[in-house]
CSV table of C-alpha atoms in Angstrom, one decimal:
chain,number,residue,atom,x,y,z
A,23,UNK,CA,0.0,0.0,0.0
A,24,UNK,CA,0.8,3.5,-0.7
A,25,UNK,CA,0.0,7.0,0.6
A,26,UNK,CA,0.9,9.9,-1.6
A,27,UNK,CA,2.2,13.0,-1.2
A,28,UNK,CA,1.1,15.8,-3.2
A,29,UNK,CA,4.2,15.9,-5.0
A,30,UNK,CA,4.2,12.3,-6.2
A,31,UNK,CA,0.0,12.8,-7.4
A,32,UNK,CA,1.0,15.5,-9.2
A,33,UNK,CA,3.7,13.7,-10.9
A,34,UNK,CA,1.1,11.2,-12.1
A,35,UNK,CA,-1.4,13.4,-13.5
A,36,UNK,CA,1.2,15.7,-15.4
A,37,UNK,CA,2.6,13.8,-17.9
A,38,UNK,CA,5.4,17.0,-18.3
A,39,UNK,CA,6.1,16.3,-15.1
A,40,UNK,CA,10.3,15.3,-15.4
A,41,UNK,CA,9.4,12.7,-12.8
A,42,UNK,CA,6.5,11.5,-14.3
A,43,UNK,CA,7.7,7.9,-15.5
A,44,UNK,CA,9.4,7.6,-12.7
A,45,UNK,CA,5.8,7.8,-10.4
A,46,UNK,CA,4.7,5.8,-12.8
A,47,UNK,CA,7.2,3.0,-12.6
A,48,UNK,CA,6.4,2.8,-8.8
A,49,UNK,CA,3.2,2.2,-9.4
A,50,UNK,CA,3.9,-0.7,-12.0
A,51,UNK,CA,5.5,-2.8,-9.3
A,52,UNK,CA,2.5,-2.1,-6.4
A,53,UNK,CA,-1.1,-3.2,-6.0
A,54,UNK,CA,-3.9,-0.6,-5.0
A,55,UNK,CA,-5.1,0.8,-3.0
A,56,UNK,CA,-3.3,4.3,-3.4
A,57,UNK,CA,-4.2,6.0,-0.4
A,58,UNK,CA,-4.7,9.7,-0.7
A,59,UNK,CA,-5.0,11.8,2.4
A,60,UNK,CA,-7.8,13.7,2.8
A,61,UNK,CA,-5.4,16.7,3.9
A,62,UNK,CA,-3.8,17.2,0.9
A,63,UNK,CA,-6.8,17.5,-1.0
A,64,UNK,CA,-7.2,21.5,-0.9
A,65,UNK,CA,-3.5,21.6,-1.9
A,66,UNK,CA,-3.3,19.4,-4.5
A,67,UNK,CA,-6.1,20.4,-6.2
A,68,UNK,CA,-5.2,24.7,-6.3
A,69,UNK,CA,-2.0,23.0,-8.0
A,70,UNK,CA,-3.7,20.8,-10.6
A,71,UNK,CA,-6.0,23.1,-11.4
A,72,UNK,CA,-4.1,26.0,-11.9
A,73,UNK,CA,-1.0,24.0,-14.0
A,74,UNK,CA,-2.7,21.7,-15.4
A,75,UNK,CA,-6.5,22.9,-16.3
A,76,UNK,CA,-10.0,22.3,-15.5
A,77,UNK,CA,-9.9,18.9,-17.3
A,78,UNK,CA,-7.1,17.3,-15.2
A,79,UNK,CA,-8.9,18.5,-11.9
A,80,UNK,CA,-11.7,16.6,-13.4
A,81,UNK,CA,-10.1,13.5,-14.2
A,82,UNK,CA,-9.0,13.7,-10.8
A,83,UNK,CA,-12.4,14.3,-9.2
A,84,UNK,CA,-13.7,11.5,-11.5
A,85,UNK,CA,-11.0,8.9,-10.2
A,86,UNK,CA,-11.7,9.9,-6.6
A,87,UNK,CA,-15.1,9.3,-6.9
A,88,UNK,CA,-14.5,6.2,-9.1
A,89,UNK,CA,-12.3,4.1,-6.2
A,90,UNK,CA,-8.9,4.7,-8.3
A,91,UNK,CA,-7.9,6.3,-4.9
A,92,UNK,CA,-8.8,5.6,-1.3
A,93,UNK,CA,-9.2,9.0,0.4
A,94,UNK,CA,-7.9,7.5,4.0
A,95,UNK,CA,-6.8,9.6,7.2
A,96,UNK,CA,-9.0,11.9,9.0
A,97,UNK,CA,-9.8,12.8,12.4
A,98,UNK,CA,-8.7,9.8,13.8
A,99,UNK,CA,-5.2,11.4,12.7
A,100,UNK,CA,-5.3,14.9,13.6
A,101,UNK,CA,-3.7,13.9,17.4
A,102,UNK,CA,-1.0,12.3,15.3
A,103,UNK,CA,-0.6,15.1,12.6
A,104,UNK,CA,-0.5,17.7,15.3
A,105,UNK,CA,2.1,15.9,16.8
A,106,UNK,CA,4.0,15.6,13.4
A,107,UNK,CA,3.7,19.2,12.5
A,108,UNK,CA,5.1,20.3,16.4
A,109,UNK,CA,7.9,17.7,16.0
A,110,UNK,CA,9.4,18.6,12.8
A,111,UNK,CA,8.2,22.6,12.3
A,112,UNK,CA,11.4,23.3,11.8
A,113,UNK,CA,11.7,22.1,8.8
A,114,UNK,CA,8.7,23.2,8.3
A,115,UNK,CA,6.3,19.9,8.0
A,116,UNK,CA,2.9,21.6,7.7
A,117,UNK,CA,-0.2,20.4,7.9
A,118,UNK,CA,-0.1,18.2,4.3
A,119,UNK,CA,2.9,16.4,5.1
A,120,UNK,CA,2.2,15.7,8.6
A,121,UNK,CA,-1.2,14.0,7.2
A,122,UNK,CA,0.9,12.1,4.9
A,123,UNK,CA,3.2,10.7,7.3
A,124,UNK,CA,0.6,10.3,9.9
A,125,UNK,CA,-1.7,7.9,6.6
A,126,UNK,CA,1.5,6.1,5.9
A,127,UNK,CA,2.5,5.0,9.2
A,128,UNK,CA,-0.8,3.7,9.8
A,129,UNK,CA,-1.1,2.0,6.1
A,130,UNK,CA,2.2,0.1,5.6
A,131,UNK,CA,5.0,3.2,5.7
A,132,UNK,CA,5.7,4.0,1.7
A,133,UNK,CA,4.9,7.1,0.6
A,134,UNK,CA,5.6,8.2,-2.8
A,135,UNK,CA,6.4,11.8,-2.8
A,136,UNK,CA,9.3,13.9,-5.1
A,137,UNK,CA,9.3,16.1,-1.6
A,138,UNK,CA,12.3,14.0,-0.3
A,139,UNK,CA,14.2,16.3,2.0
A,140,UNK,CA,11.4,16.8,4.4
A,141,UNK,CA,10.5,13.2,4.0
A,142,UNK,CA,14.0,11.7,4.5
A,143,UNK,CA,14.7,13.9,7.3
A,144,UNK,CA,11.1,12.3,9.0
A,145,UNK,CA,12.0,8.6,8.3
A,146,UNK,CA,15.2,8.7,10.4
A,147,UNK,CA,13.0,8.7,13.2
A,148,UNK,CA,9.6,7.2,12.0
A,149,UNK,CA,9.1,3.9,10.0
A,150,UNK,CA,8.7,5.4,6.7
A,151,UNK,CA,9.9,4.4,2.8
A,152,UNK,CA,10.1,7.3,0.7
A,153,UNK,CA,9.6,6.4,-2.8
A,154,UNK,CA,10.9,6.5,-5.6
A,155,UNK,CA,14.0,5.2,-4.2
């Protein structure tokens, strides 16, 4: 299982994205779900829809609502985000990456994300596989 980060969705949708096949190859060796957290939803949507257009958002929508994408971690995470976001503000975390951490601890640990240096800086001390490798 995998929860993504904003980065690594975006990378999937964009196929201009330099790191597009390289999402995409990740993907190729792993079985659904793809777990989306709900708090990067506000965040990766302003992105896709103002690079990419109305239609990608849609697509996106579409798949959300279509099961291609589990929306996973919401309250039941915000003690564990909070936490997340205190721990690590100096980096800073935030909000979205704390929820992605806080979804992939819970869901296996792998996190596809091209957002590495926060990541890698996290999984020295938390059980976490960034991805790509």
């Amino acid at each position: 299982m995998i929860t993504l980060d904003t980065s690594g969705l975006f990378a999937l949708l964009n196929r201009a994205d330099p790191d597009h096949i390289a999402a995409l190859a990740v993907l190729d060796r792993e079985a659904p779900p793809l777990l989306v957290p709900a708090g990067i939803l506000g965040e990766v949507g302003d992105l896709v829809e103002r690079r990419l257009g109305h239609r990608v958002l849609d697509r996106l929508l579409a798949d959300l609502e279509d099961g291609a994408f589990t929306l996973d971690c919401g309250d039941a995470d915000m003690a564990r985000v909070r936490a997340l976001a205190e721990r690590y503000q100096d980096l800073p975390l935030g909000f979205a990456d704390a929820a992605v951490v806080a979804c992939a601890e819970r869901s296996g640990g792998r996190v596809l994300t091209l957002d590495r240096r926060d990541f890698d800086v996290v999984a020295r001390d938390v059980a976490l596989t960034v991805l790509p490798a």
